[in-house]
Amino acid sequence: MPFFVEVILPLPLVKTFTYSVSEMEFHAIRPGMRIAVPFGKNRIYTGLSVELHENPPQLYEARPIQQILDDQPIVTPQQLAHWNWIASYYMCAIGDVYRSAMPSALLLESETVIQQNTSFSVDASELSDEEFLVYQALQQQSSLTVQDIIAILGKKNIFPVLRKMMVRNVISLQEEISESYKPKLVRYIRLHEEFERDAKLQDLLELLRNARKQKELVLQYFQLKAIDKKPVTLKKLVETADVSAAAVKALVDKGIFEEYQLQHDRIDFEDRLEERELTLSSAQQKAFDEIRNSFKDKDVTLLHGVTSSGKTEIYIKLIEDFLAMGKQVLYLLPEIALTTQLVSRLTAHFGNTVAVYHSKYSNNERVETWNQVLDNSDKAQVIIGARSAMFLPFFELGLIIVDEEHEQTFKQADPAPRYHARDAAIVLAHQFGAKALLGSATPSIETFFNAQSQKYGHVELSERYGNVMLPDIEIVDLKDKYFRKKMSGHFSDTLCDYIAEALSLSEQVILFQNRRGFSPVVECLTCGHVPQCSQCDVSMTYHKGKEQLRCHYCGSSMAFPRNCHACQSTDLTTKGFGTEQIQHELLDIFPNAKVGRMDQDTTRGKFGFEKIIDSFREGEIDILVGTQMLAKGLDFNNVSLVGIMNADNMLYHPDFRAFERSYQMMTQVAGRAGRSQKRGKVIIQTYNPYHNIIRQVTDGDYLGMFSEQLYERKIYKYPPYFKLIRLTLKHRDFEKLKQGSQWLASVLQQHLDMPVLGPEEPPVSRIRNEYIRTIMVKIPQGRPLSRTKKTIRKILDSFESVSQFRPIKVVVNVDFVN
Ligand code: ADP
Ligand code: ZN
Ligand code: ZN
């Protein structure tokens, strides 16, 4: 009787593959174990067994497996069920889900590059003969592929050898980044122990009787300590006493002062732990009780809490609850919001039960966390992570928190699986009978809609913690300012005045310039008008090659205008402006200010982002210019002013979510102002001071924004009323692509009784020499999704069976997010 195993391969394959196994293997293998299998010519992959059976495959001869890699399953049945849901909902291959779900160190294959782990010294006598051969080869050549090692050992079954070496840290996978971040050390000054007691103080002052300046400095130190009631930094002492660092050093040399260093975030904790055991404010407590109540009959609950309302503290209390019930908790955030600040805040509460998991962690770290979660270890009861953390092998999952749920980065764009982590997390929670909490100060339209229609529970928290006031938002009319010549570069006199004031008070400033500032729209320099599509609620995109303006959504186009359609001015511009330019202008206007920049160029590398954040927090930067990265839940104490350089290029981005996003972005950025005692100030520069979104931001009118946008979504057939599936077709041959995409669109139109738009040319219509066309299917609410997807899948299959279209690549994106 032959025996077989079904294996998922880490390749874009829709189906599992059948391999033959011996009877002994048949009894040893369980679903969820990894198996090394041959595939194609001479290639070996780490597959995952999902089923054992006795039915030979119909279409091919089953090949034997090469090796069983695990003694125990490392993937759970719940994970497999979840992955299958992702594959079917997002219309992608199960192999793609498998590949992206596993840490790559668990997926050795022939092409994997292995290197020596230089941070460990190896006692060669402890290595087996085979291990020693690999080790020796790596001494000569810094890296080897699995293929090379197969040659060196003269056998094919080498994954077990490599795995053992990896576990013992002798080798690791080659990675681009392995730098580890050391939080900044801050220099502090304290009195030498000897003088700490009161009685000695007199002696000290006596000692300094003839050194007037030094005595003064010591007295200043006492004053600072008395006022701030916390450790005194060298920087602060030098500033308040108005002396040089050398003067302080002289006292250190005399043995009167002592210098010591602490990590910045450590100090935060110590303050925190000393000052307060976490007690919720009454507003927080109320929200907390409401959430718990809502959990009784709703699986998903939205916590809509204004910026700085203390949502994190509520999460912490909830996590405590679930831990007490012996449940695991998953806390998902956008990658950029996953800062050391937050991690420290959680570790302060939960100690070593917190594990962090995201793509910037090293392979070994990720495998370690994977195993801890699998074992339901004490070390991984709370997992904080970016979206991939939901692929971990949870066991007793009780609660999933999705913070900043409105963030579009939760949707993976490329490569497949193109899943939305918030939505996939809700499905995961459902599988476990767990609860999901979605948190945001500016919920997505979709989520708020679900909350309003009672599909989700809904909790509001509308006051800031500590009764800090929401910032005062002032609108600056750019049209008027340009007209009256009150602009220096992109800065209005109003903004300049406020910056000068903040600087003079040693307060910090954040200036926000949207990354999409570069998006190619045409703008009138005189009146700020941006040409709009007559049929859709979006601005026309400038297509340089054709000197055309096009609508991204309905495909209509017009020639590049010679003058403004609103005011006839010929002063049209197509350029946005970026963070770099603002930084330059600032240096002219405020030559003495220390200006920092945070955008994709300056935050490369594993901790680039944190480094800038740290130096801003340390006061090494006075004005921080940045893109939307600034909007992500950062908590600064000394920022009194936030400037939004130009609200319009967000508003006129060609995307049906542009208004929603503008509201979210401006509200979030504004929320960085004035988080401590003083009321913060926000300046929004715009050509459209009366634009509804600008008004809604100023008034904090989320509901107004929501109902207006919802109305538009209904009229123009967008989510939540319609589900979007976007098909992207690519090919190097322009004509072939054109024909193929027309064929596909018209067949879809024939078989689907719903709007099918396109094919249209996207604004970037050729990438790496491939031409691109897109087709958008809009599925009305209430229509059976899976049946529609099946129809689409069938049509795609027949598309592929037309030989002339087969080479055209088609990418399916379900719940498309721009
Ligand atoms: P949000 O996430 O809602 O924007 P945070 O959770 O970051 O707000 O809280 C804002 C600030 O208020 C933080 O500095 C936080 O430490 C503080 N805070 C919130 N709740 C409490 C509490 N119960 N006790 C003490 N401080 C709190
Ligand atoms: Zn004009
Ligand atoms: Zn249009």
PDB file of C-alpha atoms in Angstrom, residues 382-633:
ATOM      1  CA  VAL A 382       1.849  39.413  24.922  1.00  0.00           C
ATOM      2  CA  ILE A 383       3.037  39.784  21.346  1.00  0.00           C
ATOM      3  CA  ILE A 384       3.516  43.271  19.972  1.00  0.00           C
ATOM      4  CA  GLY A 385       4.107  43.378  16.302  1.00  0.00           C
ATOM      5  CA  ALA A 386       3.553  44.772  12.881  1.00  0.00           C
ATOM      6  CA  ARG A 387       1.144  42.967  10.617  1.00  0.00           C
ATOM      7  CA  SER A 388       3.154  39.764  10.151  1.00  0.00           C
ATOM      8  CA  ALA A 389       2.859  38.999  13.879  1.00  0.00           C
ATOM      9  CA  MET A 390      -0.586  37.613  13.287  1.00  0.00           C
ATOM     10  CA  PHE A 391       0.988  34.653  11.529  1.00  0.00           C
ATOM     11  CA  LEU A 392       2.478  33.312  14.764  1.00  0.00           C
ATOM     12  CA  PRO A 393       1.371  29.894  16.073  1.00  0.00           C
ATOM     13  CA  PHE A 394      -1.000  31.109  18.756  1.00  0.00           C
ATOM     14  CA  PHE A 395      -2.474  28.646  21.076  1.00  0.00           C
ATOM     15  CA  GLU A 396      -4.685  30.401  23.555  1.00  0.00           C
ATOM     16  CA  LEU A 397      -5.320  33.693  21.852  1.00  0.00           C
ATOM     17  CA  GLY A 398      -7.812  35.745  23.841  1.00  0.00           C
ATOM     18  CA  LEU A 399      -7.501  39.314  22.594  1.00  0.00           C
ATOM     19  CA  ILE A 400      -6.243  41.110  19.522  1.00  0.00           C
ATOM     20  CA  ILE A 401      -5.708  44.859  19.674  1.00  0.00           C
ATOM     21  CA  VAL A 402      -5.298  46.676  16.382  1.00  0.00           C
ATOM     22  CA  ASP A 403      -4.030  50.139  17.209  1.00  0.00           C
ATOM     23  CA  GLU A 404      -4.208  52.949  14.632  1.00  0.00           C
ATOM     24  CA  GLU A 405      -6.635  50.715  12.811  1.00  0.00           C
ATOM     25  CA  HIS A 406      -7.180  53.355  10.102  1.00  0.00           C
ATOM     26  CA  GLU A 407      -3.594  53.031   8.877  1.00  0.00           C
ATOM     27  CA  GLN A 408      -3.388  52.018   5.256  1.00  0.00           C
ATOM     28  CA  THR A 409      -0.056  50.267   5.832  1.00  0.00           C
ATOM     29  CA  PHE A 410      -1.996  47.424   7.400  1.00  0.00           C
ATOM     30  CA  LYS A 411      -2.803  46.438   3.855  1.00  0.00           C
ATOM     31  CA  GLN A 412       0.028  44.638   2.176  1.00  0.00           C
ATOM     32  CA  ALA A 413       0.411  45.824  -1.396  1.00  0.00           C
ATOM     33  CA  ASP A 414       3.187  43.634  -2.741  1.00  0.00           C
ATOM     34  CA  PRO A 415       3.965  40.801  -2.978  1.00  0.00           C
ATOM     35  CA  ALA A 416       1.066  38.402  -2.396  1.00  0.00           C
ATOM     36  CA  PRO A 417      -0.668  37.729  -0.084  1.00  0.00           C
ATOM     37  CA  ARG A 418      -2.194  41.201  -0.418  1.00  0.00           C
ATOM     38  CA  TYR A 419      -4.024  40.954   2.872  1.00  0.00           C
ATOM     39  CA  HIS A 420      -5.367  43.595   5.182  1.00  0.00           C
ATOM     40  CA  ALA A 421      -3.954  42.854   8.611  1.00  0.00           C
ATOM     41  CA  ARG A 422      -6.847  44.474  10.475  1.00  0.00           C
ATOM     42  CA  ASP A 423      -9.423  42.418   8.658  1.00  0.00           C
ATOM     43  CA  ALA A 424      -7.399  39.225   8.720  1.00  0.00           C
ATOM     44  CA  ALA A 425      -6.848  39.771  12.454  1.00  0.00           C
ATOM     45  CA  ILE A 426     -10.586  39.985  13.015  1.00  0.00           C
ATOM     46  CA  VAL A 427     -11.009  36.657  11.257  1.00  0.00           C
ATOM     47  CA  LEU A 428      -8.202  35.193  13.344  1.00  0.00           C
ATOM     48  CA  ALA A 429      -9.835  36.399  16.548  1.00  0.00           C
ATOM     49  CA  HIS A 430     -13.066  34.825  15.435  1.00  0.00           C
ATOM     50  CA  GLN A 431     -11.371  31.474  14.924  1.00  0.00           C
ATOM     51  CA  PHE A 432     -10.152  31.530  18.496  1.00  0.00           C
ATOM     52  CA  GLY A 433     -13.350  32.889  19.941  1.00  0.00           C
ATOM     53  CA  ALA A 434     -11.143  35.818  20.928  1.00  0.00           C
ATOM     54  CA  LYS A 435     -12.073  39.495  21.128  1.00  0.00           C
ATOM     55  CA  ALA A 436     -10.781  42.174  18.798  1.00  0.00           C
ATOM     56  CA  LEU A 437     -10.370  45.803  19.768  1.00  0.00           C
ATOM     57  CA  LEU A 438      -9.754  48.371  17.040  1.00  0.00           C
ATOM     58  CA  GLY A 439      -8.352  51.660  18.298  1.00  0.00           C
ATOM     59  CA  SER A 440      -7.992  55.008  16.583  1.00  0.00           C
ATOM     60  CA  ALA A 441      -8.447  58.722  17.018  1.00  0.00           C
ATOM     61  CA  THR A 442      -9.569  58.831  13.394  1.00  0.00           C
ATOM     62  CA  PRO A 443     -11.235  55.523  12.521  1.00  0.00           C
ATOM     63  CA  SER A 444     -11.463  54.421   8.913  1.00  0.00           C
ATOM     64  CA  ILE A 445     -14.808  55.031   7.266  1.00  0.00           C
ATOM     65  CA  GLU A 446     -15.268  51.279   6.917  1.00  0.00           C
ATOM     66  CA  THR A 447     -14.749  50.573  10.600  1.00  0.00           C
ATOM     67  CA  PHE A 448     -16.854  53.463  11.822  1.00  0.00           C
ATOM     68  CA  PHE A 449     -19.584  52.349   9.462  1.00  0.00           C
ATOM     69  CA  ASN A 450     -19.478  48.873  10.990  1.00  0.00           C
ATOM     70  CA  ALA A 451     -19.639  50.401  14.447  1.00  0.00           C
ATOM     71  CA  GLN A 452     -22.584  52.583  13.553  1.00  0.00           C
ATOM     72  CA  SER A 453     -24.494  49.729  12.027  1.00  0.00           C
ATOM     73  CA  GLN A 454     -23.849  47.772  15.255  1.00  0.00           C
ATOM     74  CA  LYS A 455     -21.819  45.099  13.584  1.00  0.00           C
ATOM     75  CA  TYR A 456     -19.029  46.216  15.903  1.00  0.00           C
ATOM     76  CA  GLY A 457     -19.266  47.504  19.439  1.00  0.00           C
ATOM     77  CA  HIS A 458     -18.519  51.200  19.735  1.00  0.00           C
ATOM     78  CA  VAL A 459     -16.843  53.054  22.576  1.00  0.00           C
ATOM     79  CA  GLU A 460     -16.074  56.773  22.547  1.00  0.00           C
ATOM     80  CA  LEU A 461     -13.399  58.525  24.577  1.00  0.00           C
ATOM     81  CA  SER A 462     -13.520  62.187  23.847  1.00  0.00           C
ATOM     82  CA  GLU A 463     -11.324  63.814  26.461  1.00  0.00           C
ATOM     83  CA  ARG A 464      -7.577  63.911  26.544  1.00  0.00           C
ATOM     84  CA  TYR A 465      -5.787  62.386  29.510  1.00  0.00           C
ATOM     85  CA  GLY A 466      -5.130  64.903  32.246  1.00  0.00           C
ATOM     86  CA  ASN A 467      -7.629  67.255  30.655  1.00  0.00           C
ATOM     87  CA  VAL A 468      -4.999  68.568  28.314  1.00  0.00           C
ATOM     88  CA  MET A 469      -6.768  70.737  25.797  1.00  0.00           C
ATOM     89  CA  LEU A 470      -6.898  69.769  22.176  1.00  0.00           C
ATOM     90  CA  PRO A 471      -4.675  72.105  20.213  1.00  0.00           C
ATOM     91  CA  ASP A 472      -5.870  75.410  18.873  1.00  0.00           C
ATOM     92  CA  ILE A 473      -5.954  75.145  15.112  1.00  0.00           C
ATOM     93  CA  GLU A 474      -5.494  78.228  12.961  1.00  0.00           C
ATOM     94  CA  ILE A 475      -5.950  78.326   9.214  1.00  0.00           C
ATOM     95  CA  VAL A 476      -3.693  80.394   7.012  1.00  0.00           C
ATOM     96  CA  ASP A 477      -5.017  81.330   3.582  1.00  0.00           C
ATOM     97  CA  LEU A 478      -2.114  80.913   1.190  1.00  0.00           C
ATOM     98  CA  LYS A 479      -3.851  82.683  -1.643  1.00  0.00           C
ATOM     99  CA  ASP A 480      -4.209  85.794   0.453  1.00  0.00           C
ATOM    100  CA  LYS A 481      -0.673  85.545   1.791  1.00  0.00           C
ATOM    101  CA  TYR A 482       0.847  85.230  -1.654  1.00  0.00           C
ATOM    102  CA  PHE A 483      -1.274  88.098  -2.869  1.00  0.00           C
ATOM    103  CA  ARG A 484      -0.128  90.335  -0.055  1.00  0.00           C
ATOM    104  CA  LYS A 485       3.465  89.159  -0.414  1.00  0.00           C
ATOM    105  CA  LYS A 486       3.594  87.763   3.099  1.00  0.00           C
ATOM    106  CA  MET A 487       5.361  84.578   2.119  1.00  0.00           C
ATOM    107  CA  SER A 488       9.011  83.632   2.518  1.00  0.00           C
ATOM    108  CA  GLY A 489       9.327  80.597   0.306  1.00  0.00           C
ATOM    109  CA  HIS A 490       6.621  78.257   1.537  1.00  0.00           C
ATOM    110  CA  PHE A 491       6.321  79.948   4.918  1.00  0.00           C
ATOM    111  CA  SER A 492       3.601  82.445   5.715  1.00  0.00           C
ATOM    112  CA  ASP A 493       4.423  85.281   8.090  1.00  0.00           C
ATOM    113  CA  THR A 494       1.953  83.765  10.558  1.00  0.00           C
ATOM    114  CA  LEU A 495       3.770  80.451  10.628  1.00  0.00           C
ATOM    115  CA  CYS A 496       7.140  82.221  10.896  1.00  0.00           C
ATOM    116  CA  ASP A 497       5.955  84.272  13.864  1.00  0.00           C
ATOM    117  CA  TYR A 498       4.757  81.227  15.720  1.00  0.00           C
ATOM    118  CA  ILE A 499       7.952  79.341  14.995  1.00  0.00           C
ATOM    119  CA  ALA A 500      10.012  82.268  16.273  1.00  0.00           C
ATOM    120  CA  GLU A 501       7.932  82.406  19.423  1.00  0.00           C
ATOM    121  CA  ALA A 502       8.247  78.683  20.090  1.00  0.00           C
ATOM    122  CA  LEU A 503      12.010  78.830  19.555  1.00  0.00           C
ATOM    123  CA  SER A 504      12.359  81.758  21.914  1.00  0.00           C
ATOM    124  CA  LEU A 505      10.589  79.742  24.612  1.00  0.00           C
ATOM    125  CA  SER A 506      12.824  76.710  23.916  1.00  0.00           C
ATOM    126  CA  GLU A 507       9.818  74.784  22.733  1.00  0.00           C
ATOM    127  CA  GLN A 508       9.932  72.449  19.792  1.00  0.00           C
ATOM    128  CA  VAL A 509       8.225  72.585  16.431  1.00  0.00           C
ATOM    129  CA  ILE A 510       7.006  69.925  14.025  1.00  0.00           C
ATOM    130  CA  LEU A 511       6.459  70.804  10.376  1.00  0.00           C
ATOM    131  CA  PHE A 512       4.524  68.411   8.266  1.00  0.00           C
ATOM    132  CA  GLN A 513       4.887  68.058   4.532  1.00  0.00           C
ATOM    133  CA  ASN A 514       3.025  65.261   2.870  1.00  0.00           C
ATOM    134  CA  ARG A 515       5.135  62.806   0.927  1.00  0.00           C
ATOM    135  CA  ARG A 516       2.496  63.000  -1.721  1.00  0.00           C
ATOM    136  CA  GLY A 517       3.582  66.590  -2.108  1.00  0.00           C
ATOM    137  CA  PHE A 518       5.411  65.243  -5.109  1.00  0.00           C
ATOM    138  CA  SER A 519       2.327  63.821  -6.692  1.00  0.00           C
ATOM    139  CA  PRO A 520       1.973  65.264 -10.117  1.00  0.00           C
ATOM    140  CA  VAL A 521      -1.078  67.474 -10.146  1.00  0.00           C
ATOM    141  CA  VAL A 522      -1.417  70.821 -11.828  1.00  0.00           C
ATOM    142  CA  GLU A 523      -1.994  73.700  -9.525  1.00  0.00           C
ATOM    143  CA  CYS A 524      -2.760  77.330 -10.263  1.00  0.00           C
ATOM    144  CA  LEU A 525      -0.260  79.582  -8.521  1.00  0.00           C
ATOM    145  CA  THR A 526      -2.729  82.432  -8.466  1.00  0.00           C
ATOM    146  CA  CYS A 527      -5.858  80.807  -7.072  1.00  0.00           C
ATOM    147  CA  GLY A 528      -4.742  77.319  -6.071  1.00  0.00           C
ATOM    148  CA  HIS A 529      -7.252  75.615  -8.333  1.00  0.00           C
ATOM    149  CA  VAL A 530      -6.512  71.973  -9.161  1.00  0.00           C
ATOM    150  CA  PRO A 531      -8.368  70.533 -12.167  1.00  0.00           C
ATOM    151  CA  GLN A 532     -10.919  67.907 -11.169  1.00  0.00           C
ATOM    152  CA  CYS A 533     -12.549  65.083 -13.118  1.00  0.00           C
ATOM    153  CA  SER A 534     -16.098  65.952 -14.064  1.00  0.00           C
ATOM    154  CA  GLN A 535     -17.363  62.454 -13.299  1.00  0.00           C
ATOM    155  CA  CYS A 536     -15.403  61.463 -10.235  1.00  0.00           C
ATOM    156  CA  ASP A 537     -14.548  63.185  -7.043  1.00  0.00           C
ATOM    157  CA  VAL A 538     -10.812  63.213  -7.606  1.00  0.00           C
ATOM    158  CA  SER A 539      -8.233  65.508  -9.085  1.00  0.00           C
ATOM    159  CA  MET A 540      -6.756  64.897 -12.480  1.00  0.00           C
ATOM    160  CA  THR A 541      -3.288  63.452 -12.563  1.00  0.00           C
ATOM    161  CA  TYR A 542      -0.609  65.039 -14.684  1.00  0.00           C
ATOM    162  CA  HIS A 543       0.858  62.682 -17.277  1.00  0.00           C
ATOM    163  CA  LYS A 544       4.092  64.126 -18.320  1.00  0.00           C
ATOM    164  CA  GLY A 545       4.795  62.027 -21.392  1.00  0.00           C
ATOM    165  CA  LYS A 546       1.528  62.897 -23.075  1.00  0.00           C
ATOM    166  CA  GLU A 547       1.107  66.398 -21.659  1.00  0.00           C
ATOM    167  CA  GLN A 548      -2.293  65.275 -20.474  1.00  0.00           C
ATOM    168  CA  LEU A 549      -4.447  65.334 -17.375  1.00  0.00           C
ATOM    169  CA  ARG A 550      -6.159  62.084 -16.622  1.00  0.00           C
ATOM    170  CA  CYS A 551      -8.644  60.713 -14.172  1.00  0.00           C
ATOM    171  CA  HIS A 552      -7.223  57.725 -12.437  1.00  0.00           C
ATOM    172  CA  TYR A 553     -10.621  56.215 -11.883  1.00  0.00           C
ATOM    173  CA  CYS A 554     -12.760  56.596 -14.970  1.00  0.00           C
ATOM    174  CA  GLY A 555      -9.976  57.030 -17.459  1.00  0.00           C
ATOM    175  CA  SER A 556     -11.216  60.301 -18.943  1.00  0.00           C
ATOM    176  CA  SER A 557      -8.534  62.735 -20.013  1.00  0.00           C
ATOM    177  CA  MET A 558      -7.920  66.253 -21.204  1.00  0.00           C
ATOM    178  CA  ALA A 559      -5.019  68.108 -22.748  1.00  0.00           C
ATOM    179  CA  PHE A 560      -2.725  69.957 -20.397  1.00  0.00           C
ATOM    180  CA  PRO A 561      -4.489  73.296 -19.755  1.00  0.00           C
ATOM    181  CA  ARG A 562      -2.850  76.528 -20.940  1.00  0.00           C
ATOM    182  CA  ASN A 563      -4.538  78.579 -18.300  1.00  0.00           C
ATOM    183  CA  CYS A 564      -6.430  78.042 -15.107  1.00  0.00           C
ATOM    184  CA  HIS A 565     -10.051  77.101 -15.652  1.00  0.00           C
ATOM    185  CA  ALA A 566     -11.087  78.979 -12.566  1.00  0.00           C
ATOM    186  CA  CYS A 567      -9.257  82.312 -12.870  1.00  0.00           C
ATOM    187  CA  GLN A 568      -7.644  82.221 -16.323  1.00  0.00           C
ATOM    188  CA  SER A 569      -4.190  82.799 -14.906  1.00  0.00           C
ATOM    189  CA  THR A 570      -1.400  81.240 -16.929  1.00  0.00           C
ATOM    190  CA  ASP A 571       0.715  80.743 -13.832  1.00  0.00           C
ATOM    191  CA  LEU A 572       0.352  76.992 -13.573  1.00  0.00           C
ATOM    192  CA  THR A 573       2.758  74.724 -11.815  1.00  0.00           C
ATOM    193  CA  THR A 574       3.123  70.972 -11.746  1.00  0.00           C
ATOM    194  CA  LYS A 575       5.609  70.613  -9.000  1.00  0.00           C
ATOM    195  CA  GLY A 576       4.846  69.791  -5.410  1.00  0.00           C
ATOM    196  CA  PHE A 577       7.455  70.556  -2.827  1.00  0.00           C
ATOM    197  CA  GLY A 578       9.213  68.206  -0.470  1.00  0.00           C
ATOM    198  CA  THR A 579      10.682  68.061   2.987  1.00  0.00           C
ATOM    199  CA  GLU A 580      14.135  68.812   1.707  1.00  0.00           C
ATOM    200  CA  GLN A 581      13.148  72.128   0.261  1.00  0.00           C
ATOM    201  CA  ILE A 582      11.427  73.133   3.472  1.00  0.00           C
ATOM    202  CA  GLN A 583      14.508  72.268   5.434  1.00  0.00           C
ATOM    203  CA  HIS A 584      16.556  74.558   3.186  1.00  0.00           C
ATOM    204  CA  GLU A 585      14.173  77.444   3.488  1.00  0.00           C
ATOM    205  CA  LEU A 586      14.145  77.083   7.260  1.00  0.00           C
ATOM    206  CA  LEU A 587      17.893  77.433   7.407  1.00  0.00           C
ATOM    207  CA  ASP A 588      17.552  80.808   5.668  1.00  0.00           C
ATOM    208  CA  ILE A 589      14.731  82.056   7.847  1.00  0.00           C
ATOM    209  CA  PHE A 590      15.989  80.679  11.178  1.00  0.00           C
ATOM    210  CA  PRO A 591      19.745  80.318  10.749  1.00  0.00           C
ATOM    211  CA  ASN A 592      20.271  79.464  14.405  1.00  0.00           C
ATOM    212  CA  ALA A 593      17.670  76.770  14.723  1.00  0.00           C
ATOM    213  CA  LYS A 594      18.658  73.129  14.661  1.00  0.00           C
ATOM    214  CA  VAL A 595      16.560  71.556  11.952  1.00  0.00           C
ATOM    215  CA  GLY A 596      16.040  67.825  11.506  1.00  0.00           C
ATOM    216  CA  ARG A 597      14.323  65.968   8.750  1.00  0.00           C
ATOM    217  CA  MET A 598      12.381  62.754   8.921  1.00  0.00           C
ATOM    218  CA  ASP A 599      11.326  61.090   5.723  1.00  0.00           C
ATOM    219  CA  GLN A 600      12.085  57.988   3.757  1.00  0.00           C
ATOM    220  CA  ASP A 601      15.536  59.266   2.842  1.00  0.00           C
ATOM    221  CA  THR A 602      16.670  60.013   6.365  1.00  0.00           C
ATOM    222  CA  THR A 603      15.224  56.989   8.121  1.00  0.00           C
ATOM    223  CA  ARG A 604      16.829  54.206   6.135  1.00  0.00           C
ATOM    224  CA  GLY A 605      18.427  51.418   8.088  1.00  0.00           C
ATOM    225  CA  LYS A 606      17.024  49.461  10.918  1.00  0.00           C
ATOM    226  CA  PHE A 607      16.811  52.211  13.478  1.00  0.00           C
ATOM    227  CA  GLY A 608      17.124  55.373  11.436  1.00  0.00           C
ATOM    228  CA  PHE A 609      13.684  56.397  12.530  1.00  0.00           C
ATOM    229  CA  GLU A 610      14.372  55.884  16.217  1.00  0.00           C
ATOM    230  CA  LYS A 611      17.628  57.796  16.032  1.00  0.00           C
ATOM    231  CA  ILE A 612      15.884  60.899  14.763  1.00  0.00           C
ATOM    232  CA  ILE A 613      13.082  60.526  17.280  1.00  0.00           C
ATOM    233  CA  ASP A 614      15.604  60.187  20.067  1.00  0.00           C
ATOM    234  CA  SER A 615      17.565  63.262  19.156  1.00  0.00           C
ATOM    235  CA  PHE A 616      14.363  65.227  18.847  1.00  0.00           C
ATOM    236  CA  ARG A 617      13.300  64.078  22.262  1.00  0.00           C
ATOM    237  CA  GLU A 618      16.721  64.958  23.644  1.00  0.00           C
ATOM    238  CA  GLY A 619      16.313  68.473  22.356  1.00  0.00           C
ATOM    239  CA  GLU A 620      19.137  68.186  19.838  1.00  0.00           C
ATOM    240  CA  ILE A 621      16.641  69.238  17.185  1.00  0.00           C
ATOM    241  CA  ASP A 622      14.436  72.324  17.498  1.00  0.00           C
ATOM    242  CA  ILE A 623      12.379  71.936  14.356  1.00  0.00           C
ATOM    243  CA  LEU A 624      11.561  68.565  12.900  1.00  0.00           C
ATOM    244  CA  VAL A 625      10.389  68.531   9.302  1.00  0.00           C
ATOM    245  CA  GLY A 626       8.747  65.324   8.224  1.00  0.00           C
ATOM    246  CA  THR A 627       6.288  63.311   6.227  1.00  0.00           C
ATOM    247  CA  GLN A 628       3.416  61.198   7.467  1.00  0.00           C
ATOM    248  CA  MET A 629       5.854  59.234   9.581  1.00  0.00           C
ATOM    249  CA  LEU A 630       5.305  62.021  12.076  1.00  0.00           C
ATOM    250  CA  ALA A 631       1.663  61.188  12.432  1.00  0.00           C
ATOM    251  CA  LYS A 632       2.140  57.810  13.995  1.00  0.00           C
ATOM    252  CA  GLY A 633       1.321  57.925  17.665  1.00  0.00           C
TER     253      GLY A 633
END
